[in-house]
Coordinates of C-alpha atoms and ligand atoms in Angstrom, one line a residue:
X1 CA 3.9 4.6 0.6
X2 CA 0.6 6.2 1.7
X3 CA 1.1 10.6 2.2
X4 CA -0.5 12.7 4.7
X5 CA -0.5 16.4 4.7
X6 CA -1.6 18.6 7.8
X7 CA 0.0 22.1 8.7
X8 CA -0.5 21.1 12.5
X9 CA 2.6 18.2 13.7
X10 CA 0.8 16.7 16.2
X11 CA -2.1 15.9 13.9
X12 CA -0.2 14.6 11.5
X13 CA 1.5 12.6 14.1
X14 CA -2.0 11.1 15.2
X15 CA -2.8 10.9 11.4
X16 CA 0.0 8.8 10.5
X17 CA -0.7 6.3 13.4
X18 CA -3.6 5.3 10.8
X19 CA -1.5 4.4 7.8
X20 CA 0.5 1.6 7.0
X21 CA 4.3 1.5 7.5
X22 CA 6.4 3.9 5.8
X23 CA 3.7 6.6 5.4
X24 CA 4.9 9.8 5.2
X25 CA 3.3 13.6 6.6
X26 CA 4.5 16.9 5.2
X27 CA 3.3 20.5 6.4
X28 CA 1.9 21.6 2.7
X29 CA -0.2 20.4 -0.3
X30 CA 2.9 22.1 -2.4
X31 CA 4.7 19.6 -1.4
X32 CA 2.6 16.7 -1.3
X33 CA 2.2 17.7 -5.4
X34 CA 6.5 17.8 -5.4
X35 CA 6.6 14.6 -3.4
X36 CA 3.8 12.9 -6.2
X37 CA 6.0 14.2 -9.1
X38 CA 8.4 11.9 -7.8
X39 CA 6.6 9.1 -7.1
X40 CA 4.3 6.9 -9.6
X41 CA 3.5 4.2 -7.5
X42 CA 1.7 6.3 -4.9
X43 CA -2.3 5.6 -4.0
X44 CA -3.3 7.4 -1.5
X45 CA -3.1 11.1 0.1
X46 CA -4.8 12.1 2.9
X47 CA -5.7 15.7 3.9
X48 CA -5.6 16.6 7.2
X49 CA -8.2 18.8 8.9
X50 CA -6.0 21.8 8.9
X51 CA -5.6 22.1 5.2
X52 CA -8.2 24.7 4.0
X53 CA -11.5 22.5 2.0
X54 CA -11.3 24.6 -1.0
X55 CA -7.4 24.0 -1.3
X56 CA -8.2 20.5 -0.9
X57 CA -10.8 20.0 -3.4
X58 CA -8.5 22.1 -6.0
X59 CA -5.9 19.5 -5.5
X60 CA -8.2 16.6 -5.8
X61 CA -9.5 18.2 -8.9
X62 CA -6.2 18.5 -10.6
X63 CA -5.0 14.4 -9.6
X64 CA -8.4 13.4 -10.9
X65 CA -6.8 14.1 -14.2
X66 CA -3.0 14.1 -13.5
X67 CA -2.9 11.3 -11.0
X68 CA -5.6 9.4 -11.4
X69 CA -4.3 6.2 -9.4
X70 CA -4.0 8.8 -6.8
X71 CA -7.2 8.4 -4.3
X72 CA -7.5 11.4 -2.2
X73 CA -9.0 10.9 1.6
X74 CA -10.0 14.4 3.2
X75 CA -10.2 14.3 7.0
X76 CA -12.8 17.2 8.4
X77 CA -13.5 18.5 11.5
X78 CA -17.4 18.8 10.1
X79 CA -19.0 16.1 7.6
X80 CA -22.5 17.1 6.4
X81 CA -24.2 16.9 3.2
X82 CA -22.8 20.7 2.2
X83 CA -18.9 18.8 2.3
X84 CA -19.8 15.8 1.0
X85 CA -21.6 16.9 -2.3
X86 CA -18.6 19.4 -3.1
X87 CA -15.9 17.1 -1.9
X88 CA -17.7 14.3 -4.5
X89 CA -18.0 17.0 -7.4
X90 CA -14.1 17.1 -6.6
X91 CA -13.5 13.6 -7.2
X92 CA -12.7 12.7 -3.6
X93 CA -12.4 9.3 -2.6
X94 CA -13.4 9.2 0.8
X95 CA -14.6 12.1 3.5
X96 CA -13.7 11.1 7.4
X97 CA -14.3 12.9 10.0
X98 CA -11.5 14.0 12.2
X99 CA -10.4 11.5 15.7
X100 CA -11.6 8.5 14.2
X101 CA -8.6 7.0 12.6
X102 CA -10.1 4.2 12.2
X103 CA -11.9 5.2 9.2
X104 CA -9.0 6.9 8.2
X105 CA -7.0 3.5 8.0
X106 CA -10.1 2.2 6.1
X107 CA -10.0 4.5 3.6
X108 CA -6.8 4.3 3.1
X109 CA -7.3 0.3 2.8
X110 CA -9.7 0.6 0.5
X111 CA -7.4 3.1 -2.0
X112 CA -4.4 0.7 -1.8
X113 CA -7.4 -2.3 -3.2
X114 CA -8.6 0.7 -5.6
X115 CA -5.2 0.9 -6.5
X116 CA -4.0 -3.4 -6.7
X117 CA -6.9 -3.1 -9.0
X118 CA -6.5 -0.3 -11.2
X119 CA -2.8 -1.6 -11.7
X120 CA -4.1 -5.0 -12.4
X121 CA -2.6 -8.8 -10.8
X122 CA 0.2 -8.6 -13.2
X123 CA 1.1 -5.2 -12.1
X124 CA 0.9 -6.2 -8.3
X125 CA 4.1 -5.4 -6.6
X126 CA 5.2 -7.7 -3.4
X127 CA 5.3 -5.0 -0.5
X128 CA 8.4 -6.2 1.1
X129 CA 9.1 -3.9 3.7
X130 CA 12.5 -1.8 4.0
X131 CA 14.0 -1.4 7.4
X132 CA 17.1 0.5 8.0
X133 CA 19.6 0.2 10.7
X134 CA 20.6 4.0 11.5
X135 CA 22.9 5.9 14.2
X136 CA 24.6 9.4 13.5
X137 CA 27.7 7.5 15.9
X138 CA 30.3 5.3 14.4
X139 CA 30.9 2.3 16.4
X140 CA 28.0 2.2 18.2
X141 CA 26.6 -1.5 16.5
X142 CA 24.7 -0.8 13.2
X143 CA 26.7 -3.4 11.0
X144 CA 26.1 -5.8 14.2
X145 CA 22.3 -5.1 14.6
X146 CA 21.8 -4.8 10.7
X147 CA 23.2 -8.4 10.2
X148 CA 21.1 -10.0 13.1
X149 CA 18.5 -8.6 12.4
X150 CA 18.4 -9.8 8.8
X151 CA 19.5 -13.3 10.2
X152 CA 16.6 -13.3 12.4
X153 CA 14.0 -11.9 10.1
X154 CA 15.2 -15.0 7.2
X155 CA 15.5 -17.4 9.9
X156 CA 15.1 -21.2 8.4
X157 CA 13.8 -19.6 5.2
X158 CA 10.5 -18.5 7.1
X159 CA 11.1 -14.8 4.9
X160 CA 13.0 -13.9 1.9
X161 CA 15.5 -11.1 3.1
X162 CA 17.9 -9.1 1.9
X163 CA 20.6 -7.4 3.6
X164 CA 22.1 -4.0 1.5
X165 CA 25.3 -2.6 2.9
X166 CA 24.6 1.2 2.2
X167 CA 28.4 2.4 4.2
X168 CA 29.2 2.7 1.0
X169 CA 32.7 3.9 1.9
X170 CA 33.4 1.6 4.3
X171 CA 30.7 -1.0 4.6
X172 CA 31.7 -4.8 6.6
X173 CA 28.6 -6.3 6.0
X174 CA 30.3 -8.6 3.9
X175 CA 32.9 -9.5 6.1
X176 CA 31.2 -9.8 9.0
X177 CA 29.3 -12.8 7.1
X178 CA 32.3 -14.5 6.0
X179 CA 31.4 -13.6 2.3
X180 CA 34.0 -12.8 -0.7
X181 CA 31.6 -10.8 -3.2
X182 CA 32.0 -10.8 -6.9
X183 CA 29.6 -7.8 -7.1
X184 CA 27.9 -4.8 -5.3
X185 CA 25.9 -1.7 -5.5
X186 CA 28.5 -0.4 -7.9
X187 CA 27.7 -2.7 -10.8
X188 CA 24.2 -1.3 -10.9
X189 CA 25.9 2.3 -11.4
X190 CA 24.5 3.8 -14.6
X191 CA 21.6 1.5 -14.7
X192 CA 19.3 3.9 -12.9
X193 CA 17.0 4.9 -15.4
X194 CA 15.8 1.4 -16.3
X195 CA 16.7 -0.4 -12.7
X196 CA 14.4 -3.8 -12.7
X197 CA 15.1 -7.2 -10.9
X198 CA 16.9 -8.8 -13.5
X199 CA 19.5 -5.9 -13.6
X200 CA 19.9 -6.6 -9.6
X201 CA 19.8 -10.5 -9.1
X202 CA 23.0 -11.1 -10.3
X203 CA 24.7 -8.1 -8.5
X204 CA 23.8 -10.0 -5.0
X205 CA 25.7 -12.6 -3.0
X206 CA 24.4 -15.3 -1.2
X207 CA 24.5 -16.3 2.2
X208 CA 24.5 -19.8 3.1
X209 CA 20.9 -20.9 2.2
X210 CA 18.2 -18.0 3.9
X211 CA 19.9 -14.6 3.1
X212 CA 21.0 -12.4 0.0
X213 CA 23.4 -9.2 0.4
X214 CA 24.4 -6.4 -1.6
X215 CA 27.4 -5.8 -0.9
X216 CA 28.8 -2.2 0.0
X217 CA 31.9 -1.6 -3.3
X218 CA 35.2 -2.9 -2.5
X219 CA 37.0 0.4 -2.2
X220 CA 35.9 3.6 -1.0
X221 CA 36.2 5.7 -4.5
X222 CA 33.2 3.8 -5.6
X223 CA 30.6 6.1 -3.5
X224 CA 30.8 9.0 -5.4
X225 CA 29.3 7.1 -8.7
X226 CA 26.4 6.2 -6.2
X227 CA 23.5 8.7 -6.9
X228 CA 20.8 8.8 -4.5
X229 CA 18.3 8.0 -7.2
X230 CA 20.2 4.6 -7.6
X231 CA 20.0 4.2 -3.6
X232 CA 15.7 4.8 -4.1
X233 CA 15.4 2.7 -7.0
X234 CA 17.7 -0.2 -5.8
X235 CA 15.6 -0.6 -2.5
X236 CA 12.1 0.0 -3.7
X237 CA 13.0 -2.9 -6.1
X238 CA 14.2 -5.5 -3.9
X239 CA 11.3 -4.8 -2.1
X240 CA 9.3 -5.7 -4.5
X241 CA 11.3 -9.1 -4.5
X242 CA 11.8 -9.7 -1.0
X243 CA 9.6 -9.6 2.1
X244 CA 12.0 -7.9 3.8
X245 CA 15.0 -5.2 2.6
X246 CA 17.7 -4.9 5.5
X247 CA 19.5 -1.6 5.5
X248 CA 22.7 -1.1 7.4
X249 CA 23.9 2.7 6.7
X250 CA 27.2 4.7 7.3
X251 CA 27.3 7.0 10.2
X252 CA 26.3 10.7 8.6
X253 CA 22.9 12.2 7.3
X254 CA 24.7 12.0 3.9
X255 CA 22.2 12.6 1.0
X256 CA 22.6 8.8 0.5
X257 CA 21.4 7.9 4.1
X258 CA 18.7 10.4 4.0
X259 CA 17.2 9.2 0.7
X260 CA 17.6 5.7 2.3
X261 CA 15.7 6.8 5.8
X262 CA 13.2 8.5 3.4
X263 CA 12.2 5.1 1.9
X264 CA 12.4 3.5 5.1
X265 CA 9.4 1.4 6.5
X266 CA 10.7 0.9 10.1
X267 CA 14.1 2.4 11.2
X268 CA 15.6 1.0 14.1
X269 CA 17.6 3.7 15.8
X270 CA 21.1 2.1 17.5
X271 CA 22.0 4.1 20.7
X272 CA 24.9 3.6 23.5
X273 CA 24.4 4.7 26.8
X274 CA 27.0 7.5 26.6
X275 CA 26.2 11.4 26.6
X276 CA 27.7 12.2 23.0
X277 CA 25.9 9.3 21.1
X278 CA 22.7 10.4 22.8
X279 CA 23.0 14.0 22.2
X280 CA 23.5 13.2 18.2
X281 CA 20.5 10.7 18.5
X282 CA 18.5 12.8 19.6
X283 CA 19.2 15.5 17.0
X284 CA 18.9 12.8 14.3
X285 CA 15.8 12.1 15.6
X286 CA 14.4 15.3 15.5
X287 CA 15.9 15.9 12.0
X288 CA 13.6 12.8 11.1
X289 CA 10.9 14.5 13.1
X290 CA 11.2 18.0 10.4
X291 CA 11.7 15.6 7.5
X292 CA 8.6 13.3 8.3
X293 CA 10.9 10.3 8.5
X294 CA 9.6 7.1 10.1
X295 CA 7.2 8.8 12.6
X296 CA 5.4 6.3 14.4
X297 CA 8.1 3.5 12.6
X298 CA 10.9 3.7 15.2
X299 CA 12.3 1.2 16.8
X300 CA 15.3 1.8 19.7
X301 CA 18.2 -0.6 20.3
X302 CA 20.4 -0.2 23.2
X303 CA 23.5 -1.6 22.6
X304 CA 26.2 -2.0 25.1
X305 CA 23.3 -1.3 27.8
X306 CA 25.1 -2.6 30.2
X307 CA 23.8 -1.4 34.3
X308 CA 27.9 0.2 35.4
X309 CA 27.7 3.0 33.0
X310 CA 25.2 5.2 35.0
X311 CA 22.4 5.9 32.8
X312 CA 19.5 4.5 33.0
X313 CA 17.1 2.7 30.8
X314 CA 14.6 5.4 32.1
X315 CA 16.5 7.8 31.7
X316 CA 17.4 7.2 27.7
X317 CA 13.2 7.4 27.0
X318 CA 12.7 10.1 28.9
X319 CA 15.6 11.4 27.1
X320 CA 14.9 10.9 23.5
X321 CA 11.1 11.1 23.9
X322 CA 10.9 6.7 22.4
X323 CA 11.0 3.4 24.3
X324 CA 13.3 1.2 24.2
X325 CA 12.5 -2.1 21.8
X326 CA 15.7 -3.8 22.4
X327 CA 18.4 -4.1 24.8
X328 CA 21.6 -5.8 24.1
X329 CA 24.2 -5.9 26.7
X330 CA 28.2 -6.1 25.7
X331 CA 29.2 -9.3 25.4
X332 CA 32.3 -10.7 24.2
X333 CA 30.6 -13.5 23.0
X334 CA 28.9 -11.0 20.2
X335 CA 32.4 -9.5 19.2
X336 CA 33.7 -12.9 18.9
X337 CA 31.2 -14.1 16.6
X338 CA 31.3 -11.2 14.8
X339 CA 34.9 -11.9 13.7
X340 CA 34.4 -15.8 13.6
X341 CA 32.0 -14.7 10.7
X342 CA 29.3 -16.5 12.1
X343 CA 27.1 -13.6 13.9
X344 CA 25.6 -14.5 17.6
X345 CA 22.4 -15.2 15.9
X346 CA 23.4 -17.9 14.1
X347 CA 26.6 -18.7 16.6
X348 CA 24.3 -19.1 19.4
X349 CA 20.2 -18.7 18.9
X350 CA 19.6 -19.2 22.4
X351 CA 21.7 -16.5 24.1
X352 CA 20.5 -13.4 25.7
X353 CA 21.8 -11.0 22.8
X354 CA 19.8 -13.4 20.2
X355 CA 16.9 -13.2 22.0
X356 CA 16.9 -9.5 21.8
X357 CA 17.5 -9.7 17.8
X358 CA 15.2 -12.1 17.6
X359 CA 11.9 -10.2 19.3
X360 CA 13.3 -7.2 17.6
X361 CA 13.1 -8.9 14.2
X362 CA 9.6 -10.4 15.0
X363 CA 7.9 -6.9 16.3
X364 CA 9.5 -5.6 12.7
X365 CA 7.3 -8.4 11.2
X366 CA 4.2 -7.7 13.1
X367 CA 4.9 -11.8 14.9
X368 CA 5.5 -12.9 17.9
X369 CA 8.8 -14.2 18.3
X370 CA 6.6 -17.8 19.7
X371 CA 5.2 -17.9 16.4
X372 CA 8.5 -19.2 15.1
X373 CA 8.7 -22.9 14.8
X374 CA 10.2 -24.6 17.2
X375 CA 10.7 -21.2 19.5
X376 CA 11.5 -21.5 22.6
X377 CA 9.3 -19.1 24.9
X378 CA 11.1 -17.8 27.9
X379 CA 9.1 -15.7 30.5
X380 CA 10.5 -12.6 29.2
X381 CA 9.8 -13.1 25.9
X382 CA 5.8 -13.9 26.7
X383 CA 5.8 -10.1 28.4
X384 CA 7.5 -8.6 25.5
X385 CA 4.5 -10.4 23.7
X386 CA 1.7 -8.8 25.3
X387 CA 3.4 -5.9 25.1
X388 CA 3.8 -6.2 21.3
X389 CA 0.6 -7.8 20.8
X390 CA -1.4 -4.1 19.6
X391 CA 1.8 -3.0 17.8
X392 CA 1.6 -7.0 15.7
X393 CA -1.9 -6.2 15.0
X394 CA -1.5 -3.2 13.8
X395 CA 0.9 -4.6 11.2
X396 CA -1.5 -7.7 10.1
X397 CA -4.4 -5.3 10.2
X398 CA -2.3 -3.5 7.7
X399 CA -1.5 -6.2 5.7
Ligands
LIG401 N1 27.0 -5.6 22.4 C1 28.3 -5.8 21.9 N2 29.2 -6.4 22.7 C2 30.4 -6.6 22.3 N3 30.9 -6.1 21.1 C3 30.1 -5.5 20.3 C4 28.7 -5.3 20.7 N4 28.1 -4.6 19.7 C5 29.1 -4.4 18.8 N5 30.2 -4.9 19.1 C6 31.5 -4.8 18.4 O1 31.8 -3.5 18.3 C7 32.5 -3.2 17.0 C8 31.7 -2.2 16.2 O2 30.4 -2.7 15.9 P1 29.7 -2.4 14.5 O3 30.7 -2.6 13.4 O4 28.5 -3.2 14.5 O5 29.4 -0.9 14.7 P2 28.9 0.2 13.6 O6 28.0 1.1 14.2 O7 28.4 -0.6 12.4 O8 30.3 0.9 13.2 P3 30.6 1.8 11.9 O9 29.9 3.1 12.2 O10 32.0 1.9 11.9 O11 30.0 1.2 10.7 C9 32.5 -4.6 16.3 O12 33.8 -5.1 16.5 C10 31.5 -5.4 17.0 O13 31.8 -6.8 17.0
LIG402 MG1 29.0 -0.5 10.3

């Protein structure tokens, strides 16, 4: 996941609009050299324009030798010959000039095929991409989002997702798809160190013939064995199995959530339309803001939005500073399904609440929900299109 590092938040915010899902920005170049420590499968750093040059060509310097997989991009306000032949003597990868982000995302394209290359084809990892299912409120339809969402995104085998039940305490993913698991996370406890595919395949449980689940342990005990290197591990590897990782979490900014936010791609953010759950939104959203968490990756669903209630569609934005990407109303029909074990997704495809799962799912796979087979297009849908259409680009552009 590509790193950007500016002093100044709103350029890094513009910055990060030019890298690929799940990049993250931090303040410092001390802790863009922490952050690397941690991760070996890193290519690319960009420096933002506020990072002093000669601090950015010591760092590039040192990774020329430490990290040599590592390309660094610098971004500069001025790009003459003086920056150039110094930043080259540093072993930079690629000098941009500052606004035009579209060299920045080239740059950064061209260090990820630097990097497929250096690594070799047998050393190419699938990319699936990890999206997590997050509220700070209980009850507010995480477990419900999380598995539509997943159903939506495997939908007639078109993807190969999986769906990890990180409430590790109290996680209902597995019930809420009718399933009796023989394993979970648990079983991988310990394995941490040397955590590969073949040490996770037979820990997950299959559901009927287009999903996969890690299960959440069977009692609650079971969390304190889980370490939050086992939560980073266990996710970057099933994404490098599946095209998709689907991550319903517990209600806290527990350590475990965190480190599962942190290697988030796209988060979709579940809201109600009641004061309390919005007031702890929007301080887990600005949390995510400090921690450089998803910026640019979020997605808002509006669960329960339902018109008696008093608040406003408008009023949520304006409120938590994002639009709204989904809407789902309450509907008995959802809690029904939900305990039939057959989620409204796969219950009923065609009803409102699906619909909303279903262009949610397809913006989270840069598609259009019409570009599944056999779709059927309502009105709505083709303006949520157009309106997704730059956002879909983005992602296929990335890809
Ligand atoms: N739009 C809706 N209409 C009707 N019922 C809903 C709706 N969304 C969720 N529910 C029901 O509300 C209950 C709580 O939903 P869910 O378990 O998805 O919430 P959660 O955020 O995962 O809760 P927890 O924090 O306890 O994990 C479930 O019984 C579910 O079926
Ligand atoms: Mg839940």
């Amino acid at each position: 996941m590509p790193v950007v590092v500016d002093p100044d938040s709103s350029t890094l915010s513009e910055l990060l609009t030019a890298l690929p899902p799940g990049g993250h920005g931090m303040d410092t170049t001390g802790t863009l050299t922490a952050w690397l420590d941690n991760r070996p499968d890193e290519y690319v750093a960009v420096i933002g324009p506020g990072v002093d040059f000669a601090e950015a060509l010591e760092l590039c310097e040192t990774l020329r030798f430490t990290r040599p997989t590592v390309s660094v991009v610098v971004v500069r306000e001025t790009v003459d010959t003086d920056v150039l032949t110094k930043a080259m003597h540093a072993g930079v990868r690629d000098v941009v000039p500052v606004r035009d982000l579209a060299a920045v995302s080239g740059a950064v394209e061209r260090a990820y095929q630097l990097w497929i290359a250096l690594r070799g084809p047998s050393g190419v990892a699938r990319q699936g991409r990890i999206v997590a299912v997050f509220s700070p409120k209980g009850g507010v339809g995480k477990t419900t989002a999380a598995v539509n969402l997943a159903l939506a995104l495997a939908d007639r085998g078109a993807r190969q997702v999986v769906l990890v039940d990180l409430d590790l305490a109290f996680g209902d993913v597995a019930i809420t798809l009718q399933l009796f698991p023989s394993h979970s996370i648990e079983h991988a406890v310990g394995g941490e160190d040397a955590l590969d595919f073949n040490l996770l395949e037979p820990i997950l449980t299959r559901h009927e013939d287009s999903l996969m689940v890690l299960a959440a342990p069977s009692t609650p005990d079971a969390r304190d064995r889980i370490t939050p290197t086992l939560v980073a591990r266990t996710l970057r590897t099933l994404a490098e199995n599946f095209d998709f990782v689907v991550v319903d979490t517990a209600p806290a900014f527990d350590e475990l959530t965190l480190t599962a936010l942190d290697e988030t791609d796209e988060c979709v953010m579940v809201a109600t339309l009641d004061v309390p759950t919005l007031k702890n939104v929007k301080v887990a959203l600005e949390t995510m803001d400090a921690l450089g968490i998803a910026q640019g990756h979020r997605h808002l669903l509006l669960n329960r939005a339902d018109d008696e209630v008093g608040i406003g569609a408008d009023k949520v934005e304006a409120i938590l500073g994002l639009k709204i990407a989904a809407q789902v109303a309450t509907s008995v029909e959802i809690a029904a399904a939900t305990n039939a074990g057959r989620p409204i997704v796969a219950a009923k495809p065609d009803h409102g609440s699906s619909h909303q799962f279903q262009h949610l799912a397809a913006r989270l796979a840069g598609t259009s929900f019409a570009d599944r087979p056999d779709a059927t297009t309502t009105k709505a849908a083709a303006t949520d299109e157009a309106r997704e259409d730059g956002r879909a680009r983005f992602f296929r552009r990335r890809r």
